[in-house]
């Protein structure tokens, strides 16, 4: 495929790998967190770690939007879906377990839950079904929030009164700050989320480098993008600088997408606090629909239990999301918790660190076992 | 009873969509609900069809139900799908079709124009393969109780005398693995035809009967064919996993050798789906004796329905039961069974 295969070339990867090894001192260890689940997926799918020296450690951050939705919000979504509505969501959300059941279970029992690929598809369903209430379950970072904002603006302009949004959008900087502020976390650098930055611009990461002296390289999602970003980070260490760099310049600008930022501004406001799966409650980290669009806020239109659910004790998603442990170090990984029967959300979405590792990374484990058994 | 109450009363004692996916949930369903009740030596093999011993000829017997939505799609309809699917299951058993059955479950209110188009495509597929339907049944259910039309076909075939080496148990280390054409066309065509993706691409279903090329292979190199299965639900990845597990060999495939059309790759990339898991309806995965690979390739290439075939990998001694892919990026990854159902009701 033209314009894609060029970013997956093995010879170029080997060359980058060599350059990384050349400037990585043998006696130091670097812990690099990729923030975005898309990067986690790429790292495992293409075996990026095999191109890196042993003393560069990749840890997986909180940037998979499905993974960070707390159990209580899933239960709230299910509660809405059972109020005789057409409930629309992205495909990944269908299997996410709440306290007892998922939206998929609700669907099997008769709730009208439909998969859409865009909030505008949900709006379209509302247009076609004027006698039914249509709710869109909005999740995701600044990447997906503008599309929700546009759906809200259109709904208002077209006076589609049977459409509403259950808003769970979050923003990227607060969880990073929370991770950097928490104890026992040593992150040396971040691979920055390219698609968030396409909206916000790479400039928003300046506060991370300024306050915490932690370098950030905003990265694309093809394997060579990620390898090059690691190289740029190691080069910063090598040269003794700490700055924000933009590897994904074919998509990301410094200032971001002004139209996307404006529509978000016009339709949403920052929540004083929002709960994150595994990370707890983080101040100013969630977005809600603002007063001007309150009529389209599902939280005003339906009765929502506002469930608070304790996380399963066995689940260590929180520590995975903070980069404290690798997926396979979790007690239930691959045993009680598998993509088929996930306990934690990191195992549900293909972008979740645990699912990515389970699907692609176990090879390393098998090989380790084979080596052991032949000894 | 209100819906919310009903759900809180049951503890997951209902069928969910993944049970029909061909992946892990399907396997669990078969193992926990079907096999304990219906187990017998011929069923337990879980092949594409059962081999029946008779006084003279050995017979192959297979059945398949079709619930695809929409009923008519680029490259075919539920009708030719139902015929070709069962013919290919017979071919996978090394059998030449003898007769088919046809069961229709129709929804009240189904347009006759649509039904006739479906029946026409059944007729065309039968004529092309030179096979007859010898028994059948039609049921109609109330509007809203089915989605237009469901079809079941069963088939009986005579097993070729050269097929005695056929079956996953006969896969041996060193076998070459062949796929008879580009994968994922059918699933992709259905996805696009459903029309809610906002993507346009020229992809047609690959539904076709493979009786001719596979019959020729049977005649000439039947003893060198070790196992065959068609990569329908769950795609190539699922078939390879089934084969690795039931033969207890490891499987290694090369990403760069697996034929996938550019259009299919592009659509799959956009949707975040791996083409290895997308269904084909006119393809066969064949494990062959490596000494005859070259000759087998020659025969397959001489038939239009398998001219774009490829040798995609090998059965290996390492990692028994696991399927690994050498990625074109130089890494290796596990190809696991499908979890969940990215795309319900494609066949």
XYZ file of C-alpha atoms in Angstrom:
722
model
C 0.000 0.000 0.000
C 1.574 3.242 -1.095
C 2.290 5.867 1.606
C 1.984 3.186 4.292
C 4.503 0.477 3.392
C 7.237 3.122 3.321
C 6.796 3.465 7.081
C 7.122 -0.268 7.668
C 10.438 -0.988 5.948
C 12.659 -3.437 7.733
C 15.978 -2.136 6.426
C 15.226 1.375 7.618
C 14.232 -0.019 11.009
C 17.532 -1.857 11.303
C 19.408 1.338 10.461
C 17.478 3.308 13.099
C 18.071 0.550 15.606
C 21.813 0.820 14.965
C 21.734 4.601 15.440
C 19.859 4.195 18.738
C 22.386 1.678 20.023
C 25.290 3.955 19.052
C 24.202 6.788 21.320
C 22.666 4.827 24.217
C 25.203 4.551 27.021
C 25.447 0.961 28.261
C 25.467 1.908 31.927
C 22.173 3.813 32.052
C 18.541 2.745 31.970
C 15.828 4.774 30.247
C 12.154 4.306 30.970
C 10.133 5.729 28.092
C 6.354 5.874 28.364
C 4.248 5.814 25.232
C 1.146 7.697 26.272
C -1.200 6.533 23.556
C -2.750 3.093 23.167
C -2.220 3.339 19.403
C 1.517 3.340 20.038
C 1.253 0.394 22.429
C -0.499 -1.526 19.671
C 2.203 -0.638 17.122
C 5.011 -1.532 19.540
C 3.659 -5.036 20.081
C 2.307 -5.665 16.609
C 5.646 -4.907 14.976
C 7.924 -6.097 17.750
C 9.549 -2.667 18.211
C 11.210 -3.765 21.462
C 13.384 -6.232 19.549
C 14.958 -3.242 17.789
C 15.916 -1.537 21.049
C 18.841 -2.136 23.389
C 17.950 -3.903 26.660
C 18.443 -0.778 28.723
C 15.638 1.126 26.982
C 12.369 0.147 28.631
C 9.031 0.979 27.049
C 6.140 1.360 29.506
C 2.548 1.907 28.604
C 0.653 5.015 29.538
C -2.965 5.982 30.180
C -3.848 6.910 26.594
C -6.260 4.151 25.596
C -9.651 5.873 25.913
C -11.508 2.621 26.488
C -9.086 1.528 29.201
C -9.492 4.567 31.410
C -13.311 4.587 31.610
C -14.219 3.742 35.218
C -16.581 0.848 35.971
C -19.219 3.210 37.333
C -19.483 5.110 34.058
C -19.947 1.835 32.175
C -22.791 0.953 34.540
C -24.267 4.418 34.002
C -24.097 3.876 30.231
C -25.886 0.536 30.621
C -28.530 2.213 32.783
C -29.203 4.720 29.988
C -29.289 1.977 27.355
C -32.111 0.290 29.280
C -34.355 3.373 29.214
C -35.982 2.523 25.849
C -33.437 4.440 23.774
C -31.254 3.712 20.770
C -27.861 3.651 22.457
C -24.883 4.213 20.146
C -21.201 3.731 20.878
C -17.870 2.781 19.323
C -17.385 -0.968 18.850
C -14.708 -1.241 21.527
C -17.126 -0.181 24.255
C -19.553 -3.062 23.664
C -17.472 -5.621 25.537
C -16.135 -3.414 28.319
C -17.287 -4.960 31.583
C -19.022 -2.762 34.114
C -19.586 -4.003 37.620
C -21.616 -7.034 36.536
C -22.266 -6.792 32.825
C -21.345 -5.041 29.597
C -23.319 -3.111 26.990
C -23.107 -6.276 24.878
C -24.945 -8.183 27.605
C -27.599 -5.463 27.747
C -27.952 -5.756 23.949
C -28.392 -9.525 24.136
C -31.239 -8.958 26.567
C -33.006 -6.530 24.267
C -31.446 -3.091 24.776
C -31.082 -1.364 21.398
C -27.295 -0.877 21.398
C -25.723 -0.014 18.040
C -22.117 0.362 16.945
C -21.248 3.568 15.126
C -17.962 4.779 13.709
C -18.623 8.471 14.296
C -20.922 10.634 16.444
C -22.358 11.955 13.176
C -23.604 8.426 12.414
C -25.453 8.554 15.727
C -26.951 11.925 14.771
C -28.030 10.417 11.468
C -29.796 7.581 13.311
C -31.589 10.229 15.383
C -32.747 11.991 12.220
C -34.102 8.735 10.839
C -35.869 7.758 14.071
C -37.582 10.957 15.213
C -39.861 9.094 17.621
C -36.954 7.515 19.537
C -34.342 8.961 21.848
C -30.830 8.404 20.477
C -27.857 8.617 22.835
C -24.197 8.658 21.843
C -21.626 7.403 24.334
C -18.753 9.837 23.826
C -15.319 8.668 24.904
C -11.774 9.626 24.088
C -9.227 12.387 24.411
C -8.911 15.605 22.433
C -8.700 13.331 19.360
C -12.372 12.390 19.335
C -13.870 15.293 21.282
C -14.045 17.647 18.252
C -16.198 15.124 16.343
C -18.594 15.003 19.292
C -18.577 18.800 19.373
C -19.506 18.959 15.704
C -22.360 16.501 16.232
C -23.648 18.689 19.083
C -23.466 21.823 16.968
C -25.250 20.154 14.077
C -27.932 18.725 16.351
C -28.590 22.216 17.661
C -28.564 23.854 14.240
C -30.887 21.199 12.797
C -33.040 21.132 15.951
C -32.745 17.386 16.337
C -34.250 17.205 19.781
C -34.137 13.410 20.172
C -30.314 13.328 20.162
C -28.102 13.524 23.229
C -24.538 12.740 24.268
C -23.315 10.890 27.363
C -20.029 12.709 27.582
C -16.923 10.962 28.928
C -14.283 12.916 27.088
C -11.003 13.443 28.887
C -7.892 15.533 28.343
C -4.330 14.292 28.096
C -2.199 16.583 30.254
C -3.824 16.050 33.709
C -3.185 12.267 33.857
C 0.440 12.791 32.785
C 0.902 15.317 35.572
C -0.795 12.926 38.000
C 1.570 10.126 36.980
C 4.647 12.340 37.248
C 3.479 13.562 40.678
C 2.783 10.102 42.078
C 5.279 8.185 44.156
C 7.622 5.517 42.863
C 7.172 6.509 39.265
C 10.286 7.229 37.265
C 9.490 8.147 33.710
C 12.483 9.506 31.808
C 10.638 10.540 28.666
C 7.329 10.425 26.835
C 6.400 9.361 23.340
C 3.663 11.918 22.735
C 0.272 11.021 21.252
C 0.218 12.080 17.602
C -3.513 12.230 17.092
C -4.220 14.196 20.262
C -1.480 16.590 19.202
C -3.018 16.924 15.725
C -5.875 18.694 17.527
C -4.094 20.415 20.412
C -0.773 21.109 18.731
C 2.555 19.932 20.114
C 2.734 23.085 22.247
C 0.602 21.628 25.051
C 3.460 19.348 26.098
C 5.718 22.314 26.893
C 4.468 22.320 30.492
C 5.697 18.739 30.912
C 9.218 19.566 29.814
C 9.234 22.867 31.697
C 7.872 21.624 35.026
C 9.321 18.132 35.134
C 12.277 18.372 32.750
C 10.897 15.296 30.986
C 11.348 15.272 27.210
C 8.402 14.602 24.891
C 8.529 13.573 21.226
C 5.146 13.655 19.504
C 5.045 10.548 17.341
C 3.216 8.986 14.396
C 1.803 5.476 14.550
C 3.697 3.468 11.975
C 6.568 1.375 13.295
C 9.287 3.597 11.802
C 7.602 6.635 13.381
C 7.858 5.065 16.823
C 11.461 3.940 16.343
C 12.464 7.369 15.113
C 10.768 8.954 18.130
C 12.757 6.724 20.480
C 15.887 7.780 18.610
C 14.992 11.473 19.005
C 14.451 10.979 22.752
C 17.719 9.130 23.260
C 19.448 11.845 21.244
C 18.066 14.439 23.670
C 19.587 12.498 26.582
C 22.825 12.213 24.644
C 22.941 15.954 24.033
C 21.728 16.844 27.519
C 18.598 18.699 26.413
C 14.954 18.344 27.511
C 12.458 19.640 25.010
C 9.273 18.970 23.052
C 9.938 17.688 19.554
C 7.553 16.774 16.786
C 8.349 13.604 14.849
C 4.844 13.523 13.293
C 5.199 16.793 11.393
C 3.290 15.382 8.415
C 0.155 15.610 10.580
C 0.886 17.661 13.707
C 1.569 21.402 13.877
C 2.800 23.473 16.789
C -0.500 25.288 17.252
C -2.918 22.458 16.480
C -6.194 22.574 14.616
C -7.910 25.893 15.405
C -11.321 24.795 14.088
C -11.330 21.638 16.219
C -10.227 23.564 19.299
C -12.902 26.193 18.711
C -15.811 23.746 18.418
C -14.700 22.006 21.618
C -14.514 25.373 23.352
C -18.013 26.250 22.134
C -19.701 23.048 23.315
C -17.780 21.676 26.297
C -16.297 22.758 29.587
C -13.806 21.236 32.007
C -15.276 19.138 34.833
C -13.837 19.967 38.264
C -12.875 16.298 38.609
C -13.298 12.985 36.797
C -12.568 9.411 37.810
C -10.005 7.436 35.807
C -9.743 3.692 35.769
C -6.749 2.758 37.845
C -5.599 6.327 38.433
C -8.376 7.539 40.713
C -9.953 10.969 40.593
C -7.990 13.628 38.737
C -8.803 17.350 38.904
C -9.806 19.185 35.735
C -9.283 16.091 33.616
C -12.737 15.480 32.113
C -14.959 17.407 29.743
C -18.696 17.917 30.073
C -21.231 19.495 27.788
C -21.538 23.210 28.606
C -24.688 25.083 29.594
C -25.338 26.319 26.084
C -25.735 22.733 24.882
C -27.226 21.363 28.104
C -30.351 20.244 26.225
C -28.209 17.678 24.417
C -26.553 16.349 27.570
C -27.756 12.810 28.320
C -26.876 13.419 31.965
C -29.694 15.983 32.082
C -32.148 13.966 30.039
C -32.010 10.517 31.634
C -31.877 9.206 35.126
C -28.304 8.164 35.761
C -27.427 6.247 38.904
C -23.970 7.855 39.139
C -22.665 4.531 40.275
C -19.408 4.344 42.153
C -17.832 0.944 41.807
C -14.687 -0.262 43.502
C -12.234 -1.809 41.110
C -11.827 -5.591 41.252
C -9.176 -6.286 43.851
C -7.223 -8.658 41.643
C -6.970 -6.152 38.800
C -3.747 -4.179 38.540
C -4.735 -2.033 35.565
C -3.868 1.061 37.575
C -0.280 0.029 38.018
C -0.051 -0.980 34.358
C -1.422 2.413 33.299
C 1.142 4.219 35.440
C 3.975 2.188 34.004
C 4.739 0.633 37.392
C 4.382 -2.936 36.158
C 4.385 -4.662 32.782
C 1.110 -6.340 31.759
C 2.490 -9.835 32.366
C 3.485 -8.901 35.906
C -0.176 -8.511 36.888
C -1.377 -11.439 39.003
C -4.374 -12.244 36.813
C -2.803 -11.568 33.393
C -3.480 -14.377 30.924
C -5.064 -16.521 33.658
C -8.269 -15.084 35.091
C -8.020 -12.066 32.775
C -7.909 -12.660 29.010
C -9.319 -10.771 26.003
C -12.144 -13.282 26.028
C -13.035 -12.655 29.685
C -11.440 -9.386 30.678
C -11.338 -8.307 34.327
C -9.635 -5.002 33.674
C -10.207 -2.657 30.777
C -6.576 -2.871 29.645
C -7.486 -6.323 28.363
C -10.570 -5.223 26.403
C -9.535 -2.826 23.696
C -6.982 -3.869 21.086
C -5.156 -0.718 22.162
C -5.077 -1.740 25.799
C -1.600 -2.577 27.009
C -2.640 -5.987 28.326
C -4.583 -7.039 25.213
C -1.774 -5.859 22.944
C 0.737 -7.773 25.010
C -1.532 -10.823 25.174
C -2.037 -10.865 21.413
C 1.414 -10.002 20.231
C 3.894 -9.991 23.073
C 3.425 -13.464 24.481
C 5.784 -14.742 21.820
C 8.638 -13.550 23.981
C 7.231 -15.547 26.877
C 6.850 -18.681 24.770
C 10.382 -18.326 23.506
C 11.660 -17.875 27.052
C 9.860 -21.092 28.030
C 11.242 -22.949 25.017
C 14.749 -21.841 25.900
C 14.174 -23.055 29.466
C 12.769 -26.405 28.404
C 15.644 -27.164 26.055
C 18.214 -26.423 28.758
C -41.152 -7.327 33.132
C -39.113 -4.166 32.494
C -35.910 -4.814 30.608
C -33.617 -3.592 33.360
C -35.244 -6.026 35.804
C -34.998 -8.934 33.384
C -31.311 -8.385 32.954
C -30.542 -8.110 36.628
C -32.444 -11.359 37.178
C -30.362 -13.435 34.825
C -26.734 -14.261 35.302
C -25.558 -14.318 31.703
C -27.763 -17.295 30.831
C -28.368 -16.159 27.308
C -26.665 -16.423 23.955
C -24.484 -13.431 23.129
C -23.231 -12.452 19.674
C -19.659 -13.792 20.033
C -21.070 -17.349 20.232
C -21.578 -17.117 16.460
C -18.177 -15.611 15.716
C -16.147 -18.716 14.964
C -13.633 -17.655 17.625
C -13.069 -18.544 21.239
C -16.677 -18.128 22.352
C -17.812 -20.476 19.584
C -15.302 -23.049 20.691
C -16.440 -22.788 24.301
C -20.055 -23.069 23.191
C -19.323 -26.226 21.178
C -17.289 -27.765 23.952
C -19.676 -27.020 26.797
C -23.125 -27.216 25.200
C -22.952 -29.308 22.050
C -20.263 -31.941 22.446
C -21.411 -33.151 25.885
C -24.827 -33.904 24.373
C -24.041 -35.006 20.837
C -20.553 -36.436 20.976
C -19.761 -39.361 18.681
C -16.633 -40.524 16.932
C -17.594 -38.872 13.654
C -18.650 -35.530 15.145
C -15.758 -35.252 17.599
C -13.239 -34.669 14.800
C -14.946 -31.271 14.251
C -13.930 -31.250 10.604
C -15.645 -29.428 7.768
C -17.744 -32.558 7.245
C -18.029 -36.110 8.509
C -16.622 -39.148 6.719
C -19.129 -42.011 6.612
C -18.051 -45.567 5.933
C -20.386 -47.472 3.630
C -19.983 -50.889 2.082
C -18.213 -49.530 -0.946
C -17.559 -45.810 -1.299
C -16.748 -43.585 1.645
C -19.156 -40.686 1.939
C -18.609 -37.150 3.218
C -21.566 -35.373 4.840
C -21.611 -31.685 5.808
C -24.095 -28.960 6.786
C -23.981 -25.174 7.052
C -26.466 -22.373 7.763
C -26.323 -18.928 6.199
C -27.654 -15.753 7.847
C -25.711 -13.059 6.001
C -26.990 -9.506 5.995
C -27.529 -7.982 3.446
C -28.972 -10.831 1.358
C -27.475 -9.516 -1.869
C -23.989 -7.999 -2.012
C -21.277 -7.236 -4.610
C -20.066 -10.518 -6.041
C -22.910 -12.727 -4.835
C -25.889 -13.363 -2.603
C -26.875 -15.568 0.318
C -27.920 -18.117 -2.350
C -24.643 -18.854 -4.128
C -22.889 -18.438 -0.768
C -25.001 -21.291 0.628
C -24.223 -23.581 -2.296
C -20.519 -22.740 -2.614
C -19.972 -22.901 1.145
C -21.246 -26.448 1.392
C -19.491 -27.552 -1.806
C -16.218 -26.200 -0.421
C -16.743 -28.035 2.851
C -17.133 -31.249 0.842
C -14.013 -30.385 -1.148
C -12.146 -29.854 2.138
C -12.999 -33.477 2.985
C -11.520 -34.591 -0.316
C -14.980 -35.444 -1.621
C -16.761 -34.961 -4.929
C -20.321 -33.657 -4.370
C -23.125 -36.185 -4.787
C -26.184 -34.191 -3.724
C -27.225 -31.162 -1.684
C -30.204 -30.351 0.519
C -31.683 -26.872 0.782
C -33.667 -25.470 3.719
C -35.111 -21.987 3.568
C -36.372 -20.005 6.533
C -38.146 -16.960 5.184
C -39.550 -13.901 6.892
C -43.106 -12.926 6.141
C -43.042 -9.920 3.852
C -39.763 -10.770 2.084
C -39.861 -9.273 -1.423
C -40.323 -11.871 -4.151
C -37.925 -9.941 -6.359
C -35.219 -10.425 -3.775
C -36.119 -14.080 -3.200
C -36.028 -14.820 -6.917
C -32.625 -13.209 -7.221
C -31.409 -15.418 -4.381
C -32.946 -18.551 -5.952
C -31.447 -17.653 -9.333
C -28.013 -17.403 -7.816
C -28.523 -20.817 -6.189
C -29.422 -22.253 -9.559
C -26.410 -20.654 -11.252
C -24.023 -21.973 -8.603
C -25.534 -25.477 -8.896
C -25.269 -25.460 -12.689
C -21.684 -24.279 -12.556
C -20.751 -27.097 -10.194
C -22.932 -29.714 -11.879
C -24.685 -30.613 -8.627
C -28.373 -31.082 -7.797
C -30.460 -30.344 -4.763
C -32.290 -33.552 -3.994
C -34.251 -32.598 -0.885
C -35.368 -29.436 0.798
C -37.689 -27.592 3.127
C -39.229 -24.133 3.453
C -40.499 -22.453 6.580
C -41.933 -18.982 6.994
C -41.851 -17.049 10.230
C -43.756 -13.905 11.264
C -42.415 -10.525 10.296
C -39.779 -9.452 12.741
C -38.873 -13.006 13.720
C -36.133 -13.406 11.111
C -34.131 -11.099 8.868
C -35.489 -11.745 5.382
C -34.087 -15.157 4.609
C -31.931 -17.791 6.277
C -30.642 -20.808 4.373
C -29.331 -24.175 5.431
C -27.615 -26.484 2.965
C -26.308 -29.975 3.616
C -24.175 -31.951 1.233
C -23.131 -35.522 0.661
C -20.086 -36.372 -1.401
C -18.044 -39.383 -2.402
C -14.591 -39.346 -0.897
C -11.803 -39.604 -3.415
C -9.717 -42.738 -3.146
C -6.584 -40.553 -2.960
C -7.816 -38.733 0.137
C -6.554 -41.181 2.731
C -3.811 -38.787 3.857
C -6.283 -35.914 4.346
C -7.034 -34.561 7.844
C -5.281 -32.371 10.426
C -3.756 -35.468 12.046
C -1.742 -35.982 8.854
C -0.079 -32.590 8.973
C 3.628 -33.102 9.482
C 6.513 -30.818 10.254
C 7.829 -29.406 7.001
C 4.468 -29.252 5.222
C 4.000 -26.205 3.029
C 0.875 -24.134 3.611
C -1.003 -22.838 0.588
C -3.913 -20.417 0.361
C -5.753 -20.518 -2.956
C -6.253 -16.758 -3.374
C -6.330 -13.305 -1.733
C -7.991 -13.381 1.686
C -10.665 -11.201 3.234
C -12.565 -10.112 0.117
C -15.919 -11.507 1.235
C -15.941 -10.025 4.742
C -14.758 -6.675 3.433
C -17.392 -6.589 0.671
C -20.120 -7.271 3.236
C -18.801 -4.588 5.582
C -18.777 -2.037 2.791
C -22.182 -3.067 1.466
C -23.766 -2.488 4.852
C -22.940 1.095 4.016
C -22.572 2.579 7.475
C -18.817 3.070 7.253
C -18.709 5.949 4.819
C -15.962 4.147 2.877
C -16.203 3.334 -0.787
C -13.967 0.708 -2.362
C -14.292 -1.731 -5.225
C -14.315 -5.045 -3.363
C -16.428 -8.050 -4.364
C -17.192 -11.195 -2.426
C -14.881 -14.057 -3.400
C -17.645 -16.682 -3.135
C -16.881 -19.490 -5.566
C -16.871 -23.293 -5.575
C -13.382 -24.778 -5.636
C -14.449 -28.251 -6.750
C -12.598 -28.112 -10.070
C -9.074 -27.136 -9.008
C -9.296 -29.213 -5.844
C -10.701 -32.173 -7.784
C -7.737 -31.951 -10.173
C -5.348 -31.832 -7.213
C -7.045 -34.882 -5.718
C -6.716 -36.824 -8.957
C -3.031 -36.098 -9.417
C -1.537 -35.343 -6.019
C -4.220 -36.447 -3.559
C -1.798 -38.419 -1.405
C 0.369 -35.312 -0.983
C -2.521 -33.226 0.385
C -2.446 -33.429 4.182
C -5.246 -31.124 5.306
C -7.664 -28.585 3.864
C -10.050 -26.104 5.445
C -11.801 -23.011 4.112
C -11.058 -19.764 5.960
C -14.612 -18.491 6.445
C -15.669 -17.037 9.804
C -12.641 -15.955 11.800
C -10.557 -15.918 8.613
C -7.149 -17.415 7.886
C -5.935 -16.844 11.456
C -8.692 -19.014 12.900
C -8.150 -21.886 10.465
C -4.407 -21.908 11.119
C -5.013 -21.972 14.874
C -7.455 -24.875 14.531
C -4.917 -26.747 12.431
C -2.014 -26.031 14.789
C -4.041 -27.210 17.739
C -5.487 -30.392 16.283
C -2.224 -31.496 14.652
C -0.002 -30.279 17.495
C 2.576 -28.770 15.172
C 3.697 -25.164 15.161
C 2.782 -22.937 12.239
C 4.858 -20.127 10.843
C 3.606 -17.811 8.122
C 5.256 -14.892 6.362
C 3.220 -11.692 6.338
C 4.747 -10.665 3.006
C 3.558 -13.902 1.338
C -0.098 -13.778 2.453
C -2.084 -12.446 -0.514
C -4.330 -9.516 0.440
C -5.756 -7.090 -2.104
C -4.710 -3.458 -1.629
C -8.360 -2.390 -1.287
C -8.923 -4.952 1.470
C -5.759 -3.950 3.283
C -6.700 -0.292 3.092
C -10.222 -0.833 4.433
C -8.940 -3.126 7.191
C -6.264 -0.594 8.130
C -8.829 2.191 8.364
C -11.076 0.113 10.603
C -8.302 -1.351 12.713
C -9.134 -4.916 11.697
C -6.480 -7.468 10.765
C -7.167 -9.011 7.308
C -6.041 -12.354 8.747
C -9.333 -12.430 10.651
C -11.610 -11.379 7.785
C -13.685 -14.107 6.140
C -13.227 -15.465 2.647
C -15.888 -17.668 1.040
C -14.054 -18.975 -2.002
C -10.645 -19.824 -0.599
C -9.001 -22.950 0.770
C -6.034 -23.381 3.086
C -4.095 -26.508 2.093
C -1.253 -28.300 3.893
C 0.850 -30.193 1.363
C 3.866 -32.465 1.190
C 6.714 -30.027 0.361
C 8.119 -32.408 -2.243
C 5.064 -31.823 -4.421
C 4.515 -28.118 -3.700
C 5.834 -27.027 -7.067
C 3.501 -29.349 -9.002
C 0.520 -28.456 -6.838
C 1.168 -24.752 -7.386
C 1.227 -25.340 -11.148
C -2.197 -26.979 -11.111
C -3.778 -24.327 -8.887
C -2.417 -21.535 -11.047
C -4.058 -23.052 -14.129
C -7.608 -22.502 -12.769
C -9.119 -19.000 -12.658
C -10.595 -19.548 -9.163
C -7.141 -20.298 -7.713
C -4.708 -18.536 -10.064
C -3.700 -15.996 -7.392
C -2.745 -18.673 -4.872
C 0.328 -18.363 -2.673
C 2.556 -20.493 -0.470
C 2.331 -18.616 2.820
C 4.282 -20.654 5.337
C 5.221 -23.971 6.879
C 4.378 -26.418 9.634
C 7.295 -26.395 12.076
C 8.426 -28.411 15.084
C 8.830 -25.370 17.347
C 6.000 -23.866 19.454
C 3.465 -26.684 18.848
C -0.123 -25.449 18.882
C 0.863 -21.843 18.195
C 0.719 -19.812 14.997
C 3.474 -17.262 14.513
C 3.810 -14.669 11.819
C 7.090 -13.262 10.586
C 6.120 -9.645 10.038
C 7.433 -7.753 7.048
C 8.923 -5.402 9.664
C 11.263 -8.176 10.766
C 9.529 -9.069 14.020
C 7.503 -12.094 15.006
C 4.086 -12.150 16.585
C 1.518 -14.653 17.760
C -1.600 -14.999 15.647
C -4.217 -15.942 18.219
C -7.812 -17.063 17.900
C -10.294 -14.281 17.362
C -11.792 -12.719 20.471
C -15.243 -11.196 20.253
C -16.891 -10.620 16.924
C -15.725 -7.665 14.852
C -18.274 -8.333 12.201
C -21.384 -10.363 12.923
C -23.456 -12.185 10.299
C -21.227 -12.246 7.271
C -22.256 -15.697 5.996
